[in-house]
Backbone atoms as SQL, in Angstrom:
CREATE TABLE atoms (id INTEGER PRIMARY KEY, chain TEXT, resi INTEGER, resn TEXT, atom TEXT, x REAL, y REAL, z REAL);
INSERT INTO atoms VALUES
  (1, 'A', 1, 'MET', 'N', 0.857, -1.166, 0.000),
  (2, 'A', 1, 'MET', 'CA', 0.000, 0.000, 0.000),
  (3, 'A', 1, 'MET', 'C', 0.907, 1.234, 0.000),
  (4, 'A', 2, 'THR', 'N', 0.832, 2.018, -1.079),
  (5, 'A', 2, 'THR', 'CA', 1.658, 3.210, -1.222),
  (6, 'A', 2, 'THR', 'C', 0.874, 4.426, -0.755),
  (7, 'A', 3, 'THR', 'N', 1.542, 5.295, -0.011),
  (8, 'A', 3, 'THR', 'CA', 0.901, 6.521, 0.446),
  (9, 'A', 3, 'THR', 'C', 1.691, 7.727, -0.025),
  (10, 'A', 4, 'VAL', 'N', 1.017, 8.871, -0.065),
  (11, 'A', 4, 'VAL', 'CA', 1.653, 10.124, -0.436),
  (12, 'A', 4, 'VAL', 'C', 1.065, 11.229, 0.446),
  (13, 'A', 5, 'ALA', 'N', 1.904, 12.177, 0.835),
  (14, 'A', 5, 'ALA', 'CA', 1.463, 13.287, 1.677),
  (15, 'A', 5, 'ALA', 'C', 0.613, 14.260, 0.867),
  (16, 'A', 6, 'THR', 'N', -0.279, 14.961, 1.532),
  (17, 'A', 6, 'THR', 'CA', -1.129, 15.943, 0.862),
  (18, 'A', 6, 'THR', 'C', -0.299, 16.986, 0.129),
  (19, 'A', 7, 'SER', 'N', 0.822, 17.399, 0.694),
  (20, 'A', 7, 'SER', 'CA', 1.660, 18.431, 0.082),
  (21, 'A', 7, 'SER', 'C', 2.313, 17.964, -1.219),
  (22, 'A', 8, 'ARG', 'N', 2.362, 16.646, -1.454),
  (23, 'A', 8, 'ARG', 'CA', 2.981, 16.100, -2.667),
  (24, 'A', 8, 'ARG', 'C', 1.971, 15.379, -3.570),
  (25, 'A', 9, 'LEU', 'N', 0.694, 15.626, -3.353),
  (26, 'A', 9, 'LEU', 'CA', -0.360, 14.951, -4.101),
  (27, 'A', 9, 'LEU', 'C', -0.559, 15.637, -5.455),
  (28, 'A', 10, 'PRO', 'N', -0.180, 14.957, -6.566),
  (29, 'A', 10, 'PRO', 'CA', -0.298, 15.594, -7.882),
  (30, 'A', 10, 'PRO', 'C', -1.699, 15.437, -8.481),
  (31, 'A', 11, 'ALA', 'N', -2.049, 16.344, -9.370),
  (32, 'A', 11, 'ALA', 'CA', -3.313, 16.229, -10.107),
  (33, 'A', 11, 'ALA', 'C', -3.267, 14.969, -10.961),
  (34, 'A', 12, 'GLY', 'N', -4.397, 14.310, -11.106),
  (35, 'A', 12, 'GLY', 'CA', -4.495, 13.087, -11.894),
  (36, 'A', 12, 'GLY', 'C', -4.205, 11.818, -11.124),
  (37, 'A', 13, 'GLU', 'N', -3.850, 11.941, -9.866),
  (38, 'A', 13, 'GLU', 'CA', -3.515, 10.768, -9.042),
  (39, 'A', 13, 'GLU', 'C', -4.792, 10.150, -8.470),
  (40, 'A', 14, 'PRO', 'N', -5.044, 8.848, -8.696),
  (41, 'A', 14, 'PRO', 'CA', -6.195, 8.198, -8.077),
  (42, 'A', 14, 'PRO', 'C', -5.873, 7.825, -6.624),
  (43, 'A', 15, 'VAL', 'N', -6.742, 8.208, -5.716),
  (44, 'A', 15, 'VAL', 'CA', -6.545, 7.938, -4.293),
  (45, 'A', 15, 'VAL', 'C', -7.811, 7.331, -3.707),
  (46, 'A', 16, 'LEU', 'N', -7.682, 6.716, -2.541),
  (47, 'A', 16, 'LEU', 'CA', -8.824, 6.131, -1.844),
  (48, 'A', 16, 'LEU', 'C', -9.426, 7.167, -0.902),
  (49, 'A', 17, 'THR', 'N', -10.756, 7.311, -0.962),
  (50, 'A', 17, 'THR', 'CA', -11.455, 8.230, -0.074),
  (51, 'A', 17, 'THR', 'C', -12.648, 7.520, 0.548),
  (52, 'A', 18, 'THR', 'N', -13.226, 8.176, 1.531),
  (53, 'A', 18, 'THR', 'CA', -14.452, 7.672, 2.143),
  (54, 'A', 18, 'THR', 'C', -15.632, 8.017, 1.241),
  (55, 'A', 19, 'ASP', 'N', -16.792, 7.512, 1.582),
  (56, 'A', 19, 'ASP', 'CA', -18.012, 7.983, 0.940),
  (57, 'A', 19, 'ASP', 'C', -18.262, 9.407, 1.433),
  (58, 'A', 20, 'VAL', 'N', -19.253, 10.059, 0.897),
  (59, 'A', 20, 'VAL', 'CA', -19.564, 11.441, 1.282),
  (60, 'A', 20, 'VAL', 'C', -19.900, 11.486, 2.775),
  (61, 'A', 21, 'VAL', 'N', -19.246, 12.410, 3.493),
  (62, 'A', 21, 'VAL', 'CA', -19.427, 12.520, 4.944),
  (63, 'A', 21, 'VAL', 'C', -20.183, 13.775, 5.352),
  (64, 'A', 22, 'GLY', 'N', -20.508, 14.636, 4.398),
  (65, 'A', 22, 'GLY', 'CA', -21.223, 15.871, 4.701),
  (66, 'A', 22, 'GLY', 'C', -21.170, 16.795, 3.505),
  (67, 'A', 23, 'THR', 'N', -21.584, 18.044, 3.704),
  (68, 'A', 23, 'THR', 'CA', -21.530, 19.027, 2.627),
  (69, 'A', 23, 'THR', 'C', -20.950, 20.333, 3.139),
  (70, 'A', 24, 'ASP', 'N', -20.435, 21.114, 2.206),
  (71, 'A', 24, 'ASP', 'CA', -19.902, 22.433, 2.497),
  (72, 'A', 24, 'ASP', 'C', -20.430, 23.354, 1.399),
  (73, 'A', 25, 'PHE', 'N', -21.405, 24.191, 1.734),
  (74, 'A', 25, 'PHE', 'CA', -22.052, 25.065, 0.757),
  (75, 'A', 25, 'PHE', 'C', -22.598, 24.254, -0.421),
  (76, 'A', 26, 'GLY', 'N', -23.151, 23.083, -0.131),
  (77, 'A', 26, 'GLY', 'CA', -23.749, 22.238, -1.149),
  (78, 'A', 26, 'GLY', 'C', -22.790, 21.308, -1.865),
  (79, 'A', 27, 'LEU', 'N', -21.486, 21.407, -1.599),
  (80, 'A', 27, 'LEU', 'CA', -20.505, 20.521, -2.226),
  (81, 'A', 27, 'LEU', 'C', -20.258, 19.321, -1.319),
  (82, 'A', 28, 'PRO', 'N', -20.277, 18.099, -1.880),
  (83, 'A', 28, 'PRO', 'CA', -20.056, 16.911, -1.059),
  (84, 'A', 28, 'PRO', 'C', -18.615, 16.837, -0.541),
  (85, 'A', 29, 'LEU', 'N', -18.489, 16.486, 0.737),
  (86, 'A', 29, 'LEU', 'CA', -17.183, 16.374, 1.381),
  (87, 'A', 29, 'LEU', 'C', -16.804, 14.910, 1.573),
  (88, 'A', 30, 'VAL', 'N', -15.528, 14.596, 1.323),
  (89, 'A', 30, 'VAL', 'CA', -14.979, 13.264, 1.559),
  (90, 'A', 30, 'VAL', 'C', -13.696, 13.404, 2.361),
  (91, 'A', 31, 'ARG', 'N', -13.226, 12.315, 2.909),
  (92, 'A', 31, 'ARG', 'CA', -11.978, 12.301, 3.684),
  (93, 'A', 31, 'ARG', 'C', -11.066, 11.204, 3.146),
  (94, 'A', 32, 'PRO', 'N', -9.780, 11.267, 3.447),
  (95, 'A', 32, 'PRO', 'CA', -8.878, 10.180, 3.030),
  (96, 'A', 32, 'PRO', 'C', -9.284, 8.869, 3.697),
  (97, 'A', 33, 'ALA', 'N', -9.215, 7.777, 2.952),
  (98, 'A', 33, 'ALA', 'CA', -9.525, 6.457, 3.504),
  (99, 'A', 33, 'ALA', 'C', -8.231, 5.815, 4.002),
  (100, 'A', 34, 'ARG', 'N', -8.329, 5.000, 5.015),
  (101, 'A', 34, 'ARG', 'CA', -7.153, 4.338, 5.582),
  (102, 'A', 34, 'ARG', 'C', -6.887, 2.981, 4.978),
  (103, 'A', 35, 'SER', 'N', -7.905, 2.406, 4.341),
  (104, 'A', 35, 'SER', 'CA', -7.736, 1.088, 3.717),
  (105, 'A', 35, 'SER', 'C', -8.651, 0.999, 2.504),
  (106, 'A', 36, 'GLY', 'N', -8.481, -0.052, 1.732),
  (107, 'A', 36, 'GLY', 'CA', -9.295, -0.252, 0.552),
  (108, 'A', 36, 'GLY', 'C', -10.703, -0.732, 0.857),
  (109, 'A', 37, 'GLN', 'N', -10.909, -1.229, 2.060),
  (110, 'A', 37, 'GLN', 'CA', -12.209, -1.773, 2.412),
  (111, 'A', 37, 'GLN', 'C', -13.196, -0.639, 2.699),
  (112, 'A', 38, 'GLY', 'N', -14.294, -0.605, 1.950),
  (113, 'A', 38, 'GLY', 'CA', -15.315, 0.419, 2.152),
  (114, 'A', 38, 'GLY', 'C', -14.934, 1.785, 1.626),
  (115, 'A', 39, 'SER', 'N', -13.945, 1.844, 0.747),
  (116, 'A', 39, 'SER', 'CA', -13.515, 3.138, 0.230),
  (117, 'A', 39, 'SER', 'C', -13.839, 3.271, -1.249),
  (118, 'A', 40, 'ARG', 'N', -13.692, 4.475, -1.771),
  (119, 'A', 40, 'ARG', 'CA', -13.940, 4.754, -3.181),
  (120, 'A', 40, 'ARG', 'C', -12.694, 5.356, -3.796),
  (121, 'A', 41, 'VAL', 'N', -12.502, 5.109, -5.075),
  (122, 'A', 41, 'VAL', 'CA', -11.371, 5.679, -5.803),
  (123, 'A', 41, 'VAL', 'C', -11.830, 7.000, -6.414),
  (124, 'A', 42, 'ARG', 'N', -11.096, 8.058, -6.123),
  (125, 'A', 42, 'ARG', 'CA', -11.365, 9.364, -6.716),
  (126, 'A', 42, 'ARG', 'C', -10.061, 9.901, -7.288),
  (127, 'A', 43, 'VAL', 'N', -10.165, 10.652, -8.372),
  (128, 'A', 43, 'VAL', 'CA', -8.989, 11.205, -9.039),
  (129, 'A', 43, 'VAL', 'C', -8.844, 12.666, -8.642),
  (130, 'A', 44, 'VAL', 'N', -7.630, 13.046, -8.231),
  (131, 'A', 44, 'VAL', 'CA', -7.351, 14.411, -7.791),
  (132, 'A', 44, 'VAL', 'C', -7.419, 15.361, -8.980),
  (133, 'A', 45, 'ARG', 'N', -8.196, 16.429, -8.831),
  (134, 'A', 45, 'ARG', 'CA', -8.231, 17.479, -9.845),
  (135, 'A', 45, 'ARG', 'C', -7.202, 18.552, -9.504),
  (136, 'A', 46, 'SER', 'N', -7.201, 18.994, -8.243),
  (137, 'A', 46, 'SER', 'CA', -6.238, 20.006, -7.801),
  (138, 'A', 46, 'SER', 'C', -6.243, 20.057, -6.283),
  (139, 'A', 47, 'ARG', 'N', -5.295, 20.790, -5.757),
  (140, 'A', 47, 'ARG', 'CA', -5.273, 21.068, -4.313),
  (141, 'A', 47, 'ARG', 'C', -4.897, 22.527, -4.150),
  (142, 'A', 48, 'CYS', 'N', -5.399, 23.143, -3.116),
  (143, 'A', 48, 'CYS', 'CA', -5.074, 24.555, -2.889),
  (144, 'A', 48, 'CYS', 'C', -5.051, 24.838, -1.397),
  (145, 'A', 49, 'ARG', 'N', -4.291, 25.832, -1.053),
  (146, 'A', 49, 'ARG', 'CA', -4.227, 26.255, 0.346),
  (147, 'A', 49, 'ARG', 'C', -5.492, 27.034, 0.688),
  (148, 'A', 50, 'ALA', 'N', -6.018, 26.778, 1.860),
  (149, 'A', 50, 'ALA', 'CA', -7.204, 27.470, 2.343),
  (150, 'A', 50, 'ALA', 'C', -6.899, 28.001, 3.739),
  (151, 'A', 51, 'HIS', 'N', -7.800, 28.777, 4.266),
  (152, 'A', 51, 'HIS', 'CA', -7.586, 29.380, 5.580),
  (153, 'A', 51, 'HIS', 'C', -7.315, 28.330, 6.657),
  (154, 'A', 52, 'GLY', 'N', -8.004, 27.200, 6.599),
  (155, 'A', 52, 'GLY', 'CA', -7.866, 26.183, 7.633),
  (156, 'A', 52, 'GLY', 'C', -6.909, 25.061, 7.297),
  (157, 'A', 53, 'GLY', 'N', -6.236, 25.112, 6.147),
  (158, 'A', 53, 'GLY', 'CA', -5.332, 24.037, 5.745),
  (159, 'A', 53, 'GLY', 'C', -5.278, 23.915, 4.237),
  (160, 'A', 54, 'VAL', 'N', -5.300, 22.690, 3.732),
  (161, 'A', 54, 'VAL', 'CA', -5.255, 22.427, 2.297),
  (162, 'A', 54, 'VAL', 'C', -6.545, 21.719, 1.907),
  (163, 'A', 55, 'VAL', 'N', -7.166, 22.159, 0.813),
  (164, 'A', 55, 'VAL', 'CA', -8.369, 21.521, 0.291),
  (165, 'A', 55, 'VAL', 'C', -7.986, 20.768, -0.970),
  (166, 'A', 56, 'VAL', 'N', -8.425, 19.514, -1.072),
  (167, 'A', 56, 'VAL', 'CA', -8.179, 18.698, -2.260),
  (168, 'A', 56, 'VAL', 'C', -9.501, 18.572, -3.000),
  (169, 'A', 57, 'TRP', 'N', -9.489, 18.929, -4.300),
  (170, 'A', 57, 'TRP', 'CA', -10.665, 18.820, -5.162),
  (171, 'A', 57, 'TRP', 'C', -10.509, 17.589, -6.038),
  (172, 'A', 58, 'PHE', 'N', -11.616, 16.886, -6.278),
  (173, 'A', 58, 'PHE', 'CA', -11.609, 15.685, -7.100),
  (174, 'A', 58, 'PHE', 'C', -12.406, 15.907, -8.381),
  (175, 'A', 59, 'THR', 'N', -12.129, 15.092, -9.395),
  (176, 'A', 59, 'THR', 'CA', -12.754, 15.267, -10.704),
  (177, 'A', 59, 'THR', 'C', -14.258, 15.011, -10.688),
  (178, 'A', 60, 'ASP', 'N', -14.776, 14.315, -9.683),
  (179, 'A', 60, 'ASP', 'CA', -16.213, 14.046, -9.626),
  (180, 'A', 60, 'ASP', 'C', -16.995, 15.142, -8.905),
  (181, 'A', 61, 'GLY', 'N', -16.338, 16.257, -8.549),
  (182, 'A', 61, 'GLY', 'CA', -17.012, 17.377, -7.912),
  (183, 'A', 61, 'GLY', 'C', -16.991, 17.358, -6.404),
  (184, 'A', 62, 'THR', 'N', -16.382, 16.335, -5.808),
  (185, 'A', 62, 'THR', 'CA', -16.262, 16.285, -4.354),
  (186, 'A', 62, 'THR', 'C', -14.991, 17.001, -3.929),
  (187, 'A', 63, 'LYS', 'N', -14.871, 17.274, -2.643),
  (188, 'A', 63, 'LYS', 'CA', -13.673, 17.906, -2.095),
  (189, 'A', 63, 'LYS', 'C', -13.505, 17.470, -0.649),
  (190, 'A', 64, 'THR', 'N', -12.364, 17.837, -0.073),
  (191, 'A', 64, 'THR', 'CA', -12.130, 17.547, 1.336),
  (192, 'A', 64, 'THR', 'C', -12.392, 18.801, 2.154),
  (193, 'A', 65, 'PRO', 'N', -12.692, 18.643, 3.427),
  (194, 'A', 65, 'PRO', 'CA', -12.651, 19.817, 4.292),
  (195, 'A', 65, 'PRO', 'C', -11.186, 20.235, 4.408),
  (196, 'A', 66, 'PRO', 'N', -10.890, 21.441, 4.869),
  (197, 'A', 66, 'PRO', 'CA', -9.475, 21.832, 5.003),
  (198, 'A', 66, 'PRO', 'C', -8.699, 20.835, 5.861),
  (199, 'A', 67, 'ILE', 'N', -7.586, 20.375, 5.307),
  (200, 'A', 67, 'ILE', 'CA', -6.736, 19.382, 5.968),
  (201, 'A', 67, 'ILE', 'C', -5.472, 20.091, 6.438),
  (202, 'A', 68, 'HIS', 'N', -5.100, 19.876, 7.677),
  (203, 'A', 68, 'HIS', 'CA', -3.851, 20.432, 8.177),
  (204, 'A', 68, 'HIS', 'C', -3.074, 19.335, 8.883),
  (205, 'A', 69, 'GLY', 'N', -1.805, 19.517, 8.984),
  (206, 'A', 69, 'GLY', 'CA', -0.960, 18.490, 9.592),
  (207, 'A', 69, 'GLY', 'C', -0.476, 17.504, 8.556),
  (208, 'A', 70, 'ARG', 'N', -0.044, 16.370, 9.020),
  (209, 'A', 70, 'ARG', 'CA', 0.497, 15.332, 8.135),
  (210, 'A', 70, 'ARG', 'C', -0.586, 14.323, 7.792),
  (211, 'A', 71, 'THR', 'N', -1.218, 14.512, 6.662),
  (212, 'A', 71, 'THR', 'CA', -2.247, 13.596, 6.198),
  (213, 'A', 71, 'THR', 'C', -1.691, 12.807, 5.032),
  (214, 'A', 72, 'ALA', 'N', -1.819, 11.487, 5.088),
  (215, 'A', 72, 'ALA', 'CA', -1.334, 10.627, 4.008),
  (216, 'A', 72, 'ALA', 'C', -2.522, 10.074, 3.243),
  (217, 'A', 73, 'TRP', 'N', -2.360, 9.963, 1.931),
  (218, 'A', 73, 'TRP', 'CA', -3.375, 9.417, 1.040),
  (219, 'A', 73, 'TRP', 'C', -2.899, 8.074, 0.523),
  (220, 'A', 74, 'VAL', 'N', -3.792, 7.100, 0.481),
  (221, 'A', 74, 'VAL', 'CA', -3.472, 5.784, -0.065),
  (222, 'A', 74, 'VAL', 'C', -3.708, 5.850, -1.573),
  (223, 'A', 75, 'LEU', 'N', -2.665, 5.533, -2.346),
  (224, 'A', 75, 'LEU', 'CA', -2.779, 5.552, -3.800),
  (225, 'A', 75, 'LEU', 'C', -3.555, 4.330, -4.268),
  (226, 'A', 76, 'ALA', 'N', -4.430, 4.538, -5.246),
  (227, 'A', 76, 'ALA', 'CA', -5.289, 3.457, -5.726),
  (228, 'A', 76, 'ALA', 'C', -4.740, 2.786, -6.968),
  (229, 'A', 77, 'GLY', 'N', -3.721, 3.343, -7.599),
  (230, 'A', 77, 'GLY', 'CA', -3.225, 2.779, -8.846),
  (231, 'A', 77, 'GLY', 'C', -4.023, 3.316, -10.014),
  (232, 'A', 78, 'PRO', 'N', -3.780, 2.803, -11.224),
  (233, 'A', 78, 'PRO', 'CA', -4.484, 3.316, -12.400),
  (234, 'A', 78, 'PRO', 'C', -5.989, 3.079, -12.331),
  (235, 'A', 79, 'VAL', 'N', -6.746, 4.043, -12.818),
  (236, 'A', 79, 'VAL', 'CA', -8.194, 3.921, -12.863),
  (237, 'A', 79, 'VAL', 'C', -8.574, 3.214, -14.150),
  (238, 'A', 80, 'PRO', 'N', -9.376, 2.137, -14.103),
  (239, 'A', 80, 'PRO', 'CA', -9.753, 1.423, -15.323),
  (240, 'A', 80, 'PRO', 'C', -10.447, 2.357, -16.311),
  (241, 'A', 81, 'GLY', 'N', -10.044, 2.260, -17.586),
  (242, 'A', 81, 'GLY', 'CA', -10.664, 3.054, -18.629),
  (243, 'A', 81, 'GLY', 'C', -10.094, 4.436, -18.814),
  (244, 'A', 82, 'ASP', 'N', -9.030, 4.799, -18.090),
  (245, 'A', 82, 'ASP', 'CA', -8.467, 6.140, -18.260),
  (246, 'A', 82, 'ASP', 'C', -7.326, 6.183, -19.268),
  (247, 'A', 83, 'GLY', 'N', -7.059, 5.062, -19.945),
  (248, 'A', 83, 'GLY', 'CA', -6.001, 5.038, -20.965),
  (249, 'A', 83, 'GLY', 'C', -4.643, 4.667, -20.417),
  (250, 'A', 84, 'THR', 'N', -4.520, 4.506, -19.104),
  (251, 'A', 84, 'THR', 'CA', -3.256, 4.133, -18.499),
  (252, 'A', 84, 'THR', 'C', -3.084, 2.622, -18.597),
  (253, 'A', 85, 'PRO', 'N', -1.947, 2.149, -19.108),
  (254, 'A', 85, 'PRO', 'CA', -1.769, 0.700, -19.199),
  (255, 'A', 85, 'PRO', 'C', -1.723, 0.071, -17.802),
  (256, 'A', 86, 'ALA', 'N', -2.290, -1.094, -17.715),
  (257, 'A', 86, 'ALA', 'CA', -2.284, -1.827, -16.438),
  (258, 'A', 86, 'ALA', 'C', -0.885, -2.363, -16.170),
  (259, 'A', 87, 'PRO', 'N', -0.484, -2.449, -14.895),
  (260, 'A', 87, 'PRO', 'CA', 0.831, -2.994, -14.569),
  (261, 'A', 87, 'PRO', 'C', 0.924, -4.467, -14.973),
  (262, 'A', 88, 'ALA', 'N', 2.110, -4.874, -15.371),
  (263, 'A', 88, 'ALA', 'CA', 2.326, -6.266, -15.827),
  (264, 'A', 88, 'ALA', 'C', 2.459, -7.194, -14.646);
């Protein structure tokens, strides 16, 4: 299981997240998942600094609440159907 810190999370990276845990001004909020069980794969669109930490936006329109401190994301590997060859 490979992890990456929020500060080094590149756009286009598939990561494991929780299901929607709430909303922020009508936008669905998710959090980093700790394991593959019960989690969803979401692709990072961008990340930006916010007043309370760093917000990560995903391509499906979800985002995280502001994250501060050392948060690690579990990488999900290539997303099926995105044109990325599968590992041999």
